[in-house]
mmCIF file of C-alpha atoms and ligand atoms in Angstrom:
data_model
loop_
_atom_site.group_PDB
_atom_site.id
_atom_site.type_symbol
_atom_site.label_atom_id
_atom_site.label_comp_id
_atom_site.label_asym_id
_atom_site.label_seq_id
_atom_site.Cartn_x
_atom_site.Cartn_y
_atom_site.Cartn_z
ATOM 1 C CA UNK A 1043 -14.184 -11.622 3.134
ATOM 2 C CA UNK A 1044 -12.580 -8.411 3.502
ATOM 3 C CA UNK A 1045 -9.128 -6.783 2.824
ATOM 4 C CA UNK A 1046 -8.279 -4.106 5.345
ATOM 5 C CA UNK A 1047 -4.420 -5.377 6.228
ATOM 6 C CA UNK A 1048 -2.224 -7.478 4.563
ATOM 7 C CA UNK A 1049 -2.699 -9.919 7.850
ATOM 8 C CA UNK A 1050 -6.059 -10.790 6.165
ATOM 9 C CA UNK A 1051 -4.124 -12.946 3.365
ATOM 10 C CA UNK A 1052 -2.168 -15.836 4.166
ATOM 11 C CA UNK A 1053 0.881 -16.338 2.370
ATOM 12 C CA UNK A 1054 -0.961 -19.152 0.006
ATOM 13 C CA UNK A 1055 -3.280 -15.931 -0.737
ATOM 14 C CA UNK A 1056 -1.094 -13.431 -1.505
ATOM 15 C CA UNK A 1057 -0.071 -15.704 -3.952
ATOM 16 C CA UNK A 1058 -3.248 -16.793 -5.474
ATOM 17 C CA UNK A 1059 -3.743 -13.191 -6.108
ATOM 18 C CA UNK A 1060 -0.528 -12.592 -7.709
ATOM 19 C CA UNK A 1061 -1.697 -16.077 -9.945
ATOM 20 C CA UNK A 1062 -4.768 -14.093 -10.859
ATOM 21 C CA UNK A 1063 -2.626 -11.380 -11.272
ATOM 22 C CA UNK A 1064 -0.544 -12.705 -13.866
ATOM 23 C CA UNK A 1065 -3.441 -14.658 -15.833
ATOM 24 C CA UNK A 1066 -5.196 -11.586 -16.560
ATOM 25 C CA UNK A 1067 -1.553 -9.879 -17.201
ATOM 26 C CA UNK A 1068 -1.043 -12.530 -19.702
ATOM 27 C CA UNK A 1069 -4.635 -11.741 -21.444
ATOM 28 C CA UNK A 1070 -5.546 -16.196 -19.869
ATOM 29 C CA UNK A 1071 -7.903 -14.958 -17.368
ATOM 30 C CA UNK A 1072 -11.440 -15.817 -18.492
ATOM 31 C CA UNK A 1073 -12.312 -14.129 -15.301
ATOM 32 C CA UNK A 1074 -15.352 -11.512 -15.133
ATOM 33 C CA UNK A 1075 -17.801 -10.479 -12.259
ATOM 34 C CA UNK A 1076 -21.364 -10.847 -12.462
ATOM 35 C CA UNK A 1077 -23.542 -8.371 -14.784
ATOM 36 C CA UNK A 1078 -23.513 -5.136 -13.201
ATOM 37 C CA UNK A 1079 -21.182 -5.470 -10.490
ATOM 38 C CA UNK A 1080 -20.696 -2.347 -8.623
ATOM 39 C CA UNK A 1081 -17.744 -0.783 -6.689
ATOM 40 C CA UNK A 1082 -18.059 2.185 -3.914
ATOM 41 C CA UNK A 1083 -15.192 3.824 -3.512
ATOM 42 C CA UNK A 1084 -15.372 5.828 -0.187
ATOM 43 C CA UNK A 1085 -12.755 8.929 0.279
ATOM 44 C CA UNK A 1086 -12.177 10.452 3.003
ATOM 45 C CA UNK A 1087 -8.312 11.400 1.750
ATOM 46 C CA UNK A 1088 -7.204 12.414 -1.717
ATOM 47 C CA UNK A 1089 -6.041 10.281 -3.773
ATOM 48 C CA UNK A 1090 -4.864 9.700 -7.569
ATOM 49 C CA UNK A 1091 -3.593 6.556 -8.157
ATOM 50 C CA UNK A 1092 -5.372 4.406 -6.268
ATOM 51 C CA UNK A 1093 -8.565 6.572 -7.024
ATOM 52 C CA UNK A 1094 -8.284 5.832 -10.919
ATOM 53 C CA UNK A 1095 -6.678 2.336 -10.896
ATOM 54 C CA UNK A 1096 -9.340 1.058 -9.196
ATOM 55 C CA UNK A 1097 -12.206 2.802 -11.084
ATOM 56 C CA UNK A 1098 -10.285 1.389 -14.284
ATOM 57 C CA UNK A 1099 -9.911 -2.312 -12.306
ATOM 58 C CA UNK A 1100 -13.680 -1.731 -12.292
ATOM 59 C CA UNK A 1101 -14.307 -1.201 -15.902
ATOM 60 C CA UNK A 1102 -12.141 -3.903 -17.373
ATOM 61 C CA UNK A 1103 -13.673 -6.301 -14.906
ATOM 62 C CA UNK A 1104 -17.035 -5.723 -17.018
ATOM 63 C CA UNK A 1105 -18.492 -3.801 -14.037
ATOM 64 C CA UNK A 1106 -18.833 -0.054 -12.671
ATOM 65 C CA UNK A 1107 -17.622 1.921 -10.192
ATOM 66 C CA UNK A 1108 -18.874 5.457 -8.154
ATOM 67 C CA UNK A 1109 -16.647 7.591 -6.337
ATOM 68 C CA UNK A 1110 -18.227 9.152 -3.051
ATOM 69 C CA UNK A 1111 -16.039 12.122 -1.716
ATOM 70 C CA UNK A 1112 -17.126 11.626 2.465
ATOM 71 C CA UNK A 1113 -17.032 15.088 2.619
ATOM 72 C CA UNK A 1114 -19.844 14.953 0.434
ATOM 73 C CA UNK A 1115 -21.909 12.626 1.822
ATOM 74 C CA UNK A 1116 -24.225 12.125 4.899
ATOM 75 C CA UNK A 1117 -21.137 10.940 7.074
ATOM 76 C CA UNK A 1118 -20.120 14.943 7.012
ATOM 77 C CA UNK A 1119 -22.750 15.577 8.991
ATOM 78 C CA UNK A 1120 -22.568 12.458 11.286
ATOM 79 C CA UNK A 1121 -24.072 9.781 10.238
ATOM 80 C CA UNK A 1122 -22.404 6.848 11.579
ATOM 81 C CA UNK A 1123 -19.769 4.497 9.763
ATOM 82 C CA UNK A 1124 -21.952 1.996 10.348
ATOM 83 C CA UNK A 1125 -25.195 2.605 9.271
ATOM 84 C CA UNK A 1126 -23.197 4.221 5.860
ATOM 85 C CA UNK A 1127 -21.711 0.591 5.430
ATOM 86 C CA UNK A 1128 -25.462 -1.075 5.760
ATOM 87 C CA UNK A 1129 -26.537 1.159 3.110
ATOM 88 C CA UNK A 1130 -23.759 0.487 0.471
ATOM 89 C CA UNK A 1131 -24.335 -2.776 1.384
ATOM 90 C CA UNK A 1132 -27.896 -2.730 0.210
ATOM 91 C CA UNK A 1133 -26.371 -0.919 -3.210
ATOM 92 C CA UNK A 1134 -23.699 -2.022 -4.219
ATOM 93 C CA UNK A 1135 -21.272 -5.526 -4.325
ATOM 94 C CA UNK A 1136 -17.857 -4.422 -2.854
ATOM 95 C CA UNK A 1137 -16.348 -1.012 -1.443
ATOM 96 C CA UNK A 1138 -12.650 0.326 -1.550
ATOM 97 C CA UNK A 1139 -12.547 3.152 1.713
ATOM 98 C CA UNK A 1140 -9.380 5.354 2.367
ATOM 99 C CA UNK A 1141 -10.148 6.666 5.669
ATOM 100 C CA UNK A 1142 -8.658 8.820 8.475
ATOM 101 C CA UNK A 1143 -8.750 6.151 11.269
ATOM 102 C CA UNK A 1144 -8.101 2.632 10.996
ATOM 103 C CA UNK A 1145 -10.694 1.794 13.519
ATOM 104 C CA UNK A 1146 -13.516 3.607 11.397
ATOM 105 C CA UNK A 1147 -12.620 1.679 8.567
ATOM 106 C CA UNK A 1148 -13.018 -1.793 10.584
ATOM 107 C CA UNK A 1149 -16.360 -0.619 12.198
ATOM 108 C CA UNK A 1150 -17.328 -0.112 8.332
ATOM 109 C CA UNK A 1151 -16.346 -3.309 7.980
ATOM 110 C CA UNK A 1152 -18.065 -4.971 10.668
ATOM 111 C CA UNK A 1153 -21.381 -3.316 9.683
ATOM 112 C CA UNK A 1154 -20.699 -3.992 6.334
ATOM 113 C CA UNK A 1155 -22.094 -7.610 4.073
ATOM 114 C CA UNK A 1156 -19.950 -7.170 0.875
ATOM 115 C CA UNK A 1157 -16.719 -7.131 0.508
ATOM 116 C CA UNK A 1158 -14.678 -4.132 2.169
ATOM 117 C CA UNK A 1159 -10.885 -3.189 0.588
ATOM 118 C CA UNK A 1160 -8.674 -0.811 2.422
ATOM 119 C CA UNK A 1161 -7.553 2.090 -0.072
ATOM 120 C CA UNK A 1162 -5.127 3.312 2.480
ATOM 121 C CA UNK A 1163 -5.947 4.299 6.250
ATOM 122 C CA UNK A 1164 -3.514 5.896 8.588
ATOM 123 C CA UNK A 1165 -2.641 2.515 9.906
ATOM 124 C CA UNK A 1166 -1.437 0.262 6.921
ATOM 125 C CA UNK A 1167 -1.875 0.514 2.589
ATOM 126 C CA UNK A 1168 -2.192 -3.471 1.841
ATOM 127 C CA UNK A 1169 -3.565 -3.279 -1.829
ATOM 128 C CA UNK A 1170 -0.314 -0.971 -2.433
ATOM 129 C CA UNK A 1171 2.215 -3.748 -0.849
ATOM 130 C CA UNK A 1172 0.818 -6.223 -2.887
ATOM 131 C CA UNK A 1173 0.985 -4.092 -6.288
ATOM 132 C CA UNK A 1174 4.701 -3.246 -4.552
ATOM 133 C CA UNK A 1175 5.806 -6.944 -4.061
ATOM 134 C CA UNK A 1176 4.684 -8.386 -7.491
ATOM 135 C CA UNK A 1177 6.441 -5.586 -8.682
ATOM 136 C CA UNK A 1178 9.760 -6.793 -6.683
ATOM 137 C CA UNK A 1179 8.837 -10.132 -7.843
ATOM 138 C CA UNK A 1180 8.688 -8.978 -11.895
ATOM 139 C CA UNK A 1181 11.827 -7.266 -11.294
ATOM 140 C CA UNK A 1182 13.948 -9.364 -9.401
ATOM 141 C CA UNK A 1183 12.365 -12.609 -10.579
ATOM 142 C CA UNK A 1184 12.194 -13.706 -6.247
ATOM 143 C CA UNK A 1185 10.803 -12.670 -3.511
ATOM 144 C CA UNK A 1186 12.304 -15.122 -0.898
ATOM 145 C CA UNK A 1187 15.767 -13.608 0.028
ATOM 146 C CA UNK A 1188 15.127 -10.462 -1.727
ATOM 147 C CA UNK A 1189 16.827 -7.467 1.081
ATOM 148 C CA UNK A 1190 14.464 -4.348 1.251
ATOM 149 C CA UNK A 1191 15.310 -0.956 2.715
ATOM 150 C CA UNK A 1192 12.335 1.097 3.712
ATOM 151 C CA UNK A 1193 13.312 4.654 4.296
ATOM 152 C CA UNK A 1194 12.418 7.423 6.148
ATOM 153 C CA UNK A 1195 9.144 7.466 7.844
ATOM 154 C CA UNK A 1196 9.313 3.588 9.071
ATOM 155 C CA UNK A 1197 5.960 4.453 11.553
ATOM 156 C CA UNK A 1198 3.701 5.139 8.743
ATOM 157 C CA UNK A 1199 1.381 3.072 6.938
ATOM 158 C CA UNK A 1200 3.200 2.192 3.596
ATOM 159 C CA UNK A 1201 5.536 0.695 5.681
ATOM 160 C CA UNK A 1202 3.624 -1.074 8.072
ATOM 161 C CA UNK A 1203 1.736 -3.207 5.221
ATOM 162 C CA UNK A 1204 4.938 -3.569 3.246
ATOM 163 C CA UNK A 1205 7.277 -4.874 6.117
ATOM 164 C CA UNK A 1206 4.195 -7.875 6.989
ATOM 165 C CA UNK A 1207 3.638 -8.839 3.367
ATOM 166 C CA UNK A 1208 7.238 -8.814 2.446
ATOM 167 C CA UNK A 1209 8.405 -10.644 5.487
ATOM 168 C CA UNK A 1210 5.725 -13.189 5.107
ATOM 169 C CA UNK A 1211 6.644 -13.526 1.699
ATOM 170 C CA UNK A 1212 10.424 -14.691 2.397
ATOM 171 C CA UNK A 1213 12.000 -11.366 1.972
ATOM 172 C CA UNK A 1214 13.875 -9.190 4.248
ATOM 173 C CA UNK A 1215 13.387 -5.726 5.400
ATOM 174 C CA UNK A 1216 16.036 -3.491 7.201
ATOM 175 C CA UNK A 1217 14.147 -0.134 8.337
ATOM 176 C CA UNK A 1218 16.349 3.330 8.118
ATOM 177 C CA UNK A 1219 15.008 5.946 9.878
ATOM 178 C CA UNK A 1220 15.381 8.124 12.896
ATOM 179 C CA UNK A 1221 15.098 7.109 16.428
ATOM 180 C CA UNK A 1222 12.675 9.632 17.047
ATOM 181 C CA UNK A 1223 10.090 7.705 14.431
ATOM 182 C CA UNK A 1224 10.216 4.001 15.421
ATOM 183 C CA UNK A 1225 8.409 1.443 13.747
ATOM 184 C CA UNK A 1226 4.938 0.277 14.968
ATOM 185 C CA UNK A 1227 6.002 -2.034 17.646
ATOM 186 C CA UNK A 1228 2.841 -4.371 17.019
ATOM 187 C CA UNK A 1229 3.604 -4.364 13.642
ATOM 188 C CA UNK A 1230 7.359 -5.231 14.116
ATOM 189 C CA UNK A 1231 6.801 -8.015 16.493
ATOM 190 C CA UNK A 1232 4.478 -9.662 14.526
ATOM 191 C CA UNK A 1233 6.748 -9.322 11.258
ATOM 192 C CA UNK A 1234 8.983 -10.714 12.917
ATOM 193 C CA UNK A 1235 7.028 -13.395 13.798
ATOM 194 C CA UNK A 1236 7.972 -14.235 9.896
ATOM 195 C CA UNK A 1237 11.195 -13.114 9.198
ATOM 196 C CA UNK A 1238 14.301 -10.858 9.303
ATOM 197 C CA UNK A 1239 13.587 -6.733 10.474
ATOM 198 C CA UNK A 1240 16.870 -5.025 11.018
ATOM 199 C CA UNK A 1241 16.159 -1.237 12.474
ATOM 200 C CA UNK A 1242 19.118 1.015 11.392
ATOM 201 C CA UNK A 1243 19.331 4.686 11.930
ATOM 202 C CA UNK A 1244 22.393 5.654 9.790
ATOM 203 C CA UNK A 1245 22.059 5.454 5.875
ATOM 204 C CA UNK A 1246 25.316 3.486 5.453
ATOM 205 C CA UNK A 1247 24.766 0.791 7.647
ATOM 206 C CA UNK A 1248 20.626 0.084 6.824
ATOM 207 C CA UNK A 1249 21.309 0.577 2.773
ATOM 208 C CA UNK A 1250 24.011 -2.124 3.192
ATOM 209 C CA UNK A 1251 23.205 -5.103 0.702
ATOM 210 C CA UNK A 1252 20.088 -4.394 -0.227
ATOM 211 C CA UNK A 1253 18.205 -4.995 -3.184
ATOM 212 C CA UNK A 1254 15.200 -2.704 -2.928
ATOM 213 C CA UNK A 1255 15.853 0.926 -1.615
ATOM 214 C CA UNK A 1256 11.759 1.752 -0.661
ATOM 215 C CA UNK A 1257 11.002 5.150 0.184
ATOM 216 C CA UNK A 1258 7.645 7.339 0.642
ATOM 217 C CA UNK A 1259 6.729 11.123 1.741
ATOM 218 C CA UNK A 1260 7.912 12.168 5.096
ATOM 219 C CA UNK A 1261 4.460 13.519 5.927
ATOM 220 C CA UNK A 1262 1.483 11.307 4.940
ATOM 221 C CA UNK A 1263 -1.618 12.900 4.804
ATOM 222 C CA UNK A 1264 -3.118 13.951 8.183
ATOM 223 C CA UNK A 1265 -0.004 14.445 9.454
ATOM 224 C CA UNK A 1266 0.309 18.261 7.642
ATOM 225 C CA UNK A 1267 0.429 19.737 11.115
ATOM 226 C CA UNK A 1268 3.818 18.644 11.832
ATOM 227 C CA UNK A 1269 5.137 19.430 8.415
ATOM 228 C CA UNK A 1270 8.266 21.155 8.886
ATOM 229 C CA UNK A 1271 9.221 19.299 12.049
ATOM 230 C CA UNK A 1272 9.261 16.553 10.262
ATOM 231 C CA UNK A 1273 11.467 17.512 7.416
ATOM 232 C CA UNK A 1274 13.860 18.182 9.465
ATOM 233 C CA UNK A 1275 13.752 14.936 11.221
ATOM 234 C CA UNK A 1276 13.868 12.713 7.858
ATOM 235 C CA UNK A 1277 16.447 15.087 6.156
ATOM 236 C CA UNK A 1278 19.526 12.687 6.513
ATOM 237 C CA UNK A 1279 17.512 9.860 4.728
ATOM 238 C CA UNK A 1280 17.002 11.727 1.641
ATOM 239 C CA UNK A 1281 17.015 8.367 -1.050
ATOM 240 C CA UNK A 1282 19.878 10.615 -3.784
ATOM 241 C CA UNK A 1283 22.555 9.225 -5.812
ATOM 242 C CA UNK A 1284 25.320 9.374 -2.462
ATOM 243 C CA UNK A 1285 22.946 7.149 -0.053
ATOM 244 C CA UNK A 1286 22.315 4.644 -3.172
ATOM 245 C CA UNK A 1287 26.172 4.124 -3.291
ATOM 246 C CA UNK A 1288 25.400 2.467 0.398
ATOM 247 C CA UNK A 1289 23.138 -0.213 -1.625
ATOM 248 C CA UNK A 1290 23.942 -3.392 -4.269
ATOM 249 C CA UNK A 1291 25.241 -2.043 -7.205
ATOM 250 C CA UNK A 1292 21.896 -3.327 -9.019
ATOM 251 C CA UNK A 1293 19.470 -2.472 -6.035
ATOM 252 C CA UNK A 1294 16.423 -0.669 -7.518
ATOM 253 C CA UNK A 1295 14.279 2.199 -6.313
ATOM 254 C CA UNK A 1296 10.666 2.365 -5.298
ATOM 255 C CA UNK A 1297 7.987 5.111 -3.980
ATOM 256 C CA UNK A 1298 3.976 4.568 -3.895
ATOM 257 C CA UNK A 1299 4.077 7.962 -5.379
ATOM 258 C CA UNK A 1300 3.327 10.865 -4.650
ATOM 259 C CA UNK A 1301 6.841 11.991 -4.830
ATOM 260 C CA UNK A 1302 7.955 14.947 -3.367
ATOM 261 C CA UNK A 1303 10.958 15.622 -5.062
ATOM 262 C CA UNK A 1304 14.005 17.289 -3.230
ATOM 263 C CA UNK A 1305 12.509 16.133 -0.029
ATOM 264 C CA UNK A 1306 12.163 12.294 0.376
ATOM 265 C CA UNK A 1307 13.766 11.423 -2.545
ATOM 266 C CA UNK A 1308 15.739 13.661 -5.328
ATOM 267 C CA UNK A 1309 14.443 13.841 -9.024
ATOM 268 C CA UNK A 1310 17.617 12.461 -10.760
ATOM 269 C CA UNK A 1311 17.143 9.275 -8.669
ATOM 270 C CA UNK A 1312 13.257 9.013 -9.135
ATOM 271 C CA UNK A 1313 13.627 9.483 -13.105
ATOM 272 C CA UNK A 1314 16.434 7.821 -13.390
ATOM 273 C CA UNK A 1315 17.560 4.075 -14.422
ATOM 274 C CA UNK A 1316 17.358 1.528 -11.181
ATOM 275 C CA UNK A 1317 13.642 3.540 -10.627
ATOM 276 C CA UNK A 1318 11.155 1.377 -11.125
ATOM 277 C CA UNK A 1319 8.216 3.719 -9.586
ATOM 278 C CA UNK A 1320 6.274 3.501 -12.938
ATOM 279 C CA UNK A 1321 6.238 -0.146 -13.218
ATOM 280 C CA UNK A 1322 5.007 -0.339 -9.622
ATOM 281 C CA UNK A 1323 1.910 2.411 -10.331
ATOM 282 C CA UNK A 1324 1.353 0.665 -13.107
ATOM 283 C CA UNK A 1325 0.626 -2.333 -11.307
ATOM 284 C CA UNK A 1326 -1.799 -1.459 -8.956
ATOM 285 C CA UNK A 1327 -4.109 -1.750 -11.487
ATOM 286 C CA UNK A 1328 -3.645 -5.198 -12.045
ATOM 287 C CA UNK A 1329 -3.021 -5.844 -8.145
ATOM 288 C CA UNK A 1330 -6.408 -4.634 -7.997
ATOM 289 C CA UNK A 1331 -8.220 -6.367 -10.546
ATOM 290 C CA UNK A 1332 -6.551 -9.524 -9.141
ATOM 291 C CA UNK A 1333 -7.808 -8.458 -5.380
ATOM 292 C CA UNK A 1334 -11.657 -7.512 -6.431
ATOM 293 C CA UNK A 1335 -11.783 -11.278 -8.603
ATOM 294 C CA UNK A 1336 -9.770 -12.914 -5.743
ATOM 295 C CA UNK A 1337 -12.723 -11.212 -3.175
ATOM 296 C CA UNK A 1338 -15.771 -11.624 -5.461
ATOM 297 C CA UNK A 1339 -14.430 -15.343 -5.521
ATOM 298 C CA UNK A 1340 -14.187 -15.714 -1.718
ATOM 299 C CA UNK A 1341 -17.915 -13.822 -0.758
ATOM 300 C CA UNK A 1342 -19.826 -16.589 -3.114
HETATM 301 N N1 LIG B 1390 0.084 5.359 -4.040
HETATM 302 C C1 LIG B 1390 -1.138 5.868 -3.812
HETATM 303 O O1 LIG B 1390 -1.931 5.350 -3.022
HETATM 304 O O2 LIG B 1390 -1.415 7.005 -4.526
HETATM 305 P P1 LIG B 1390 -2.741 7.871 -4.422
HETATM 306 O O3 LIG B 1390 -2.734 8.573 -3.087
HETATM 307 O O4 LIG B 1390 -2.655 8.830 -5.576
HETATM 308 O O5 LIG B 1390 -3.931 6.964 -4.526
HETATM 309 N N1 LIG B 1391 2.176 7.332 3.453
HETATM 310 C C1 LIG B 1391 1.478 8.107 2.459
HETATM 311 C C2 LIG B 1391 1.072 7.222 1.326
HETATM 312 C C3 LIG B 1391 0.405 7.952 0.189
HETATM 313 C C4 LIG B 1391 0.018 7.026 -0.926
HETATM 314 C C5 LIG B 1391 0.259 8.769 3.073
HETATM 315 O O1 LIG B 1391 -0.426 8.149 3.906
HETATM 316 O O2 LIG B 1391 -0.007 9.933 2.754
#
């Protein structure tokens, strides 16, 4: 089994892995893998968080993890996705890719027979929505009913794997962002398949009774070339202390991180007291230990 969107788990499963999640949490999980488990974790985009967390996830599961830096390897100088997957697969027991293209990440997968996790593609970034919503679960103590705002760049992939999970989940999402940057359309109609997606394009009206104000960078990575264009088009949906007046009184804030302050999202509001971007980096650790156990569990 593989986990390269959030459409891969059922609701059941998302919560089974937020079960695991909390066993091991609590210090009950008994849970290990199998003597020298191993753990490829395939970069094609920088990373930090999900880098480390994972490596860590690793570790604490009893087995190992190696980093490979694509630039660095054979798929630099073209050697296909696919025979790169049938090799790790002859090496190692699962691998965690953050690729460019979505599609090259599923042809890994198809050529691929271990278990293949989605670090982030361009398309969606489901291990971070599940850290994300078992943060919102910790924090509000629901899910179901639970109003998020996701800011900014709604047509990115943060977004995309946060607005399926949550709606699936029983929560609602209102998206604020300009017209100019709509949502994925396949990815709204099938949310809404599940539940409630407002689209908003003022501030005032899409922060409106919400619990969650969600926001990320206003240029992922490999969209550099259209930096300053697209400043300009997300500067009204800054997340600062006047557009979290808009929100509940005890909505919190939350960011994947990296934060660019004084762009997306202003420093006061990111340090300050209804932030709760720590807790949720500090989670994907556990998100991910719960995802490898939940995978290693599935592939027997
Ligand atoms: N949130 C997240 O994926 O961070 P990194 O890019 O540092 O892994
Ligand atoms: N949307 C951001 C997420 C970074 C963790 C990006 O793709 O760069």
């Amino acid at each position: 089994m593989h986990f390269l969107s959030v459409n891969d788990f059922s609701r059941d499963q998302m919560n089974e892995v937020f079960d695991i999640a909390d066993e091991i949490s609590l210090g009950k999980s008994t849970v290990s893998l199998k003597e020298g488990s191993t753990l490829a974790l395939l970069f094609e985009k920088p990373s930090t968080r999900t880098r480390v967390s994972f490596e860590v996830a690793m570790g604490r599961l009893g087995g190992r993890s190696i980093y490979i830096d694509a630039k660095t390897s054979q798929m630099s100088r073209g050697e296909p996705v696919s025979d790169t997957a049938r090799m790790l697969s002859l090496y190692v027991d699962f691998v965690a890719a953050r690729m460019y293209h979505h599609e090259d990440l599923v042809e890994f997968a198809n050529a691929s027979t271990i278990p293949v996790v989605n670090a982030l593609t361009d398309l969606e970034h489901p291990t971070q929505a599940m850290a994300d919503l078992y943060t919102v679960s910790n924090a509000k103590r629901r899910i179901k009913g639970v109003r998020i705002a996701f800011v900014g760049d709604i047509a990115q992939n943060t977004c995309n794997s946060l607005m399926l999970a949550a709606v699936k989940l029983g929560a609602e999402m209102a998206l604020v962002g300009p017209k100019d940057y709509p949502a994925n359309p396949e990815y709204l109609t099938r949310s809404r398949e599940y539940g409630v997606v407002d689209i908003y394009d003022t501030m005032e009206d899409g922060l409106a009774n919400v619990d969650i104000v969600y926001t990320d960078t206003f240029v992922s990575m490999g969209n550099e070339d259209e930096a300053e264009k697209r400043r300009k088009a997300f500067a009204k949906y800054q997340v600062n202390a006047n557009a979290l007046k808009y929100a509940d009184k005890d909505a919190l804030v939350m960011h994947p991180l990296p934060a660019f302050r004084g762009q997306e999202i202003t420093a006061d509001v990111l340090e300050g007291s209804r932030s709760i971007v720590w807790e949720q980096a500090k989670n994907k650790l556990l998100l991910e230990q719960a995802i490898i156990m939940y995978l290693s569990e599935k592939s027997m």
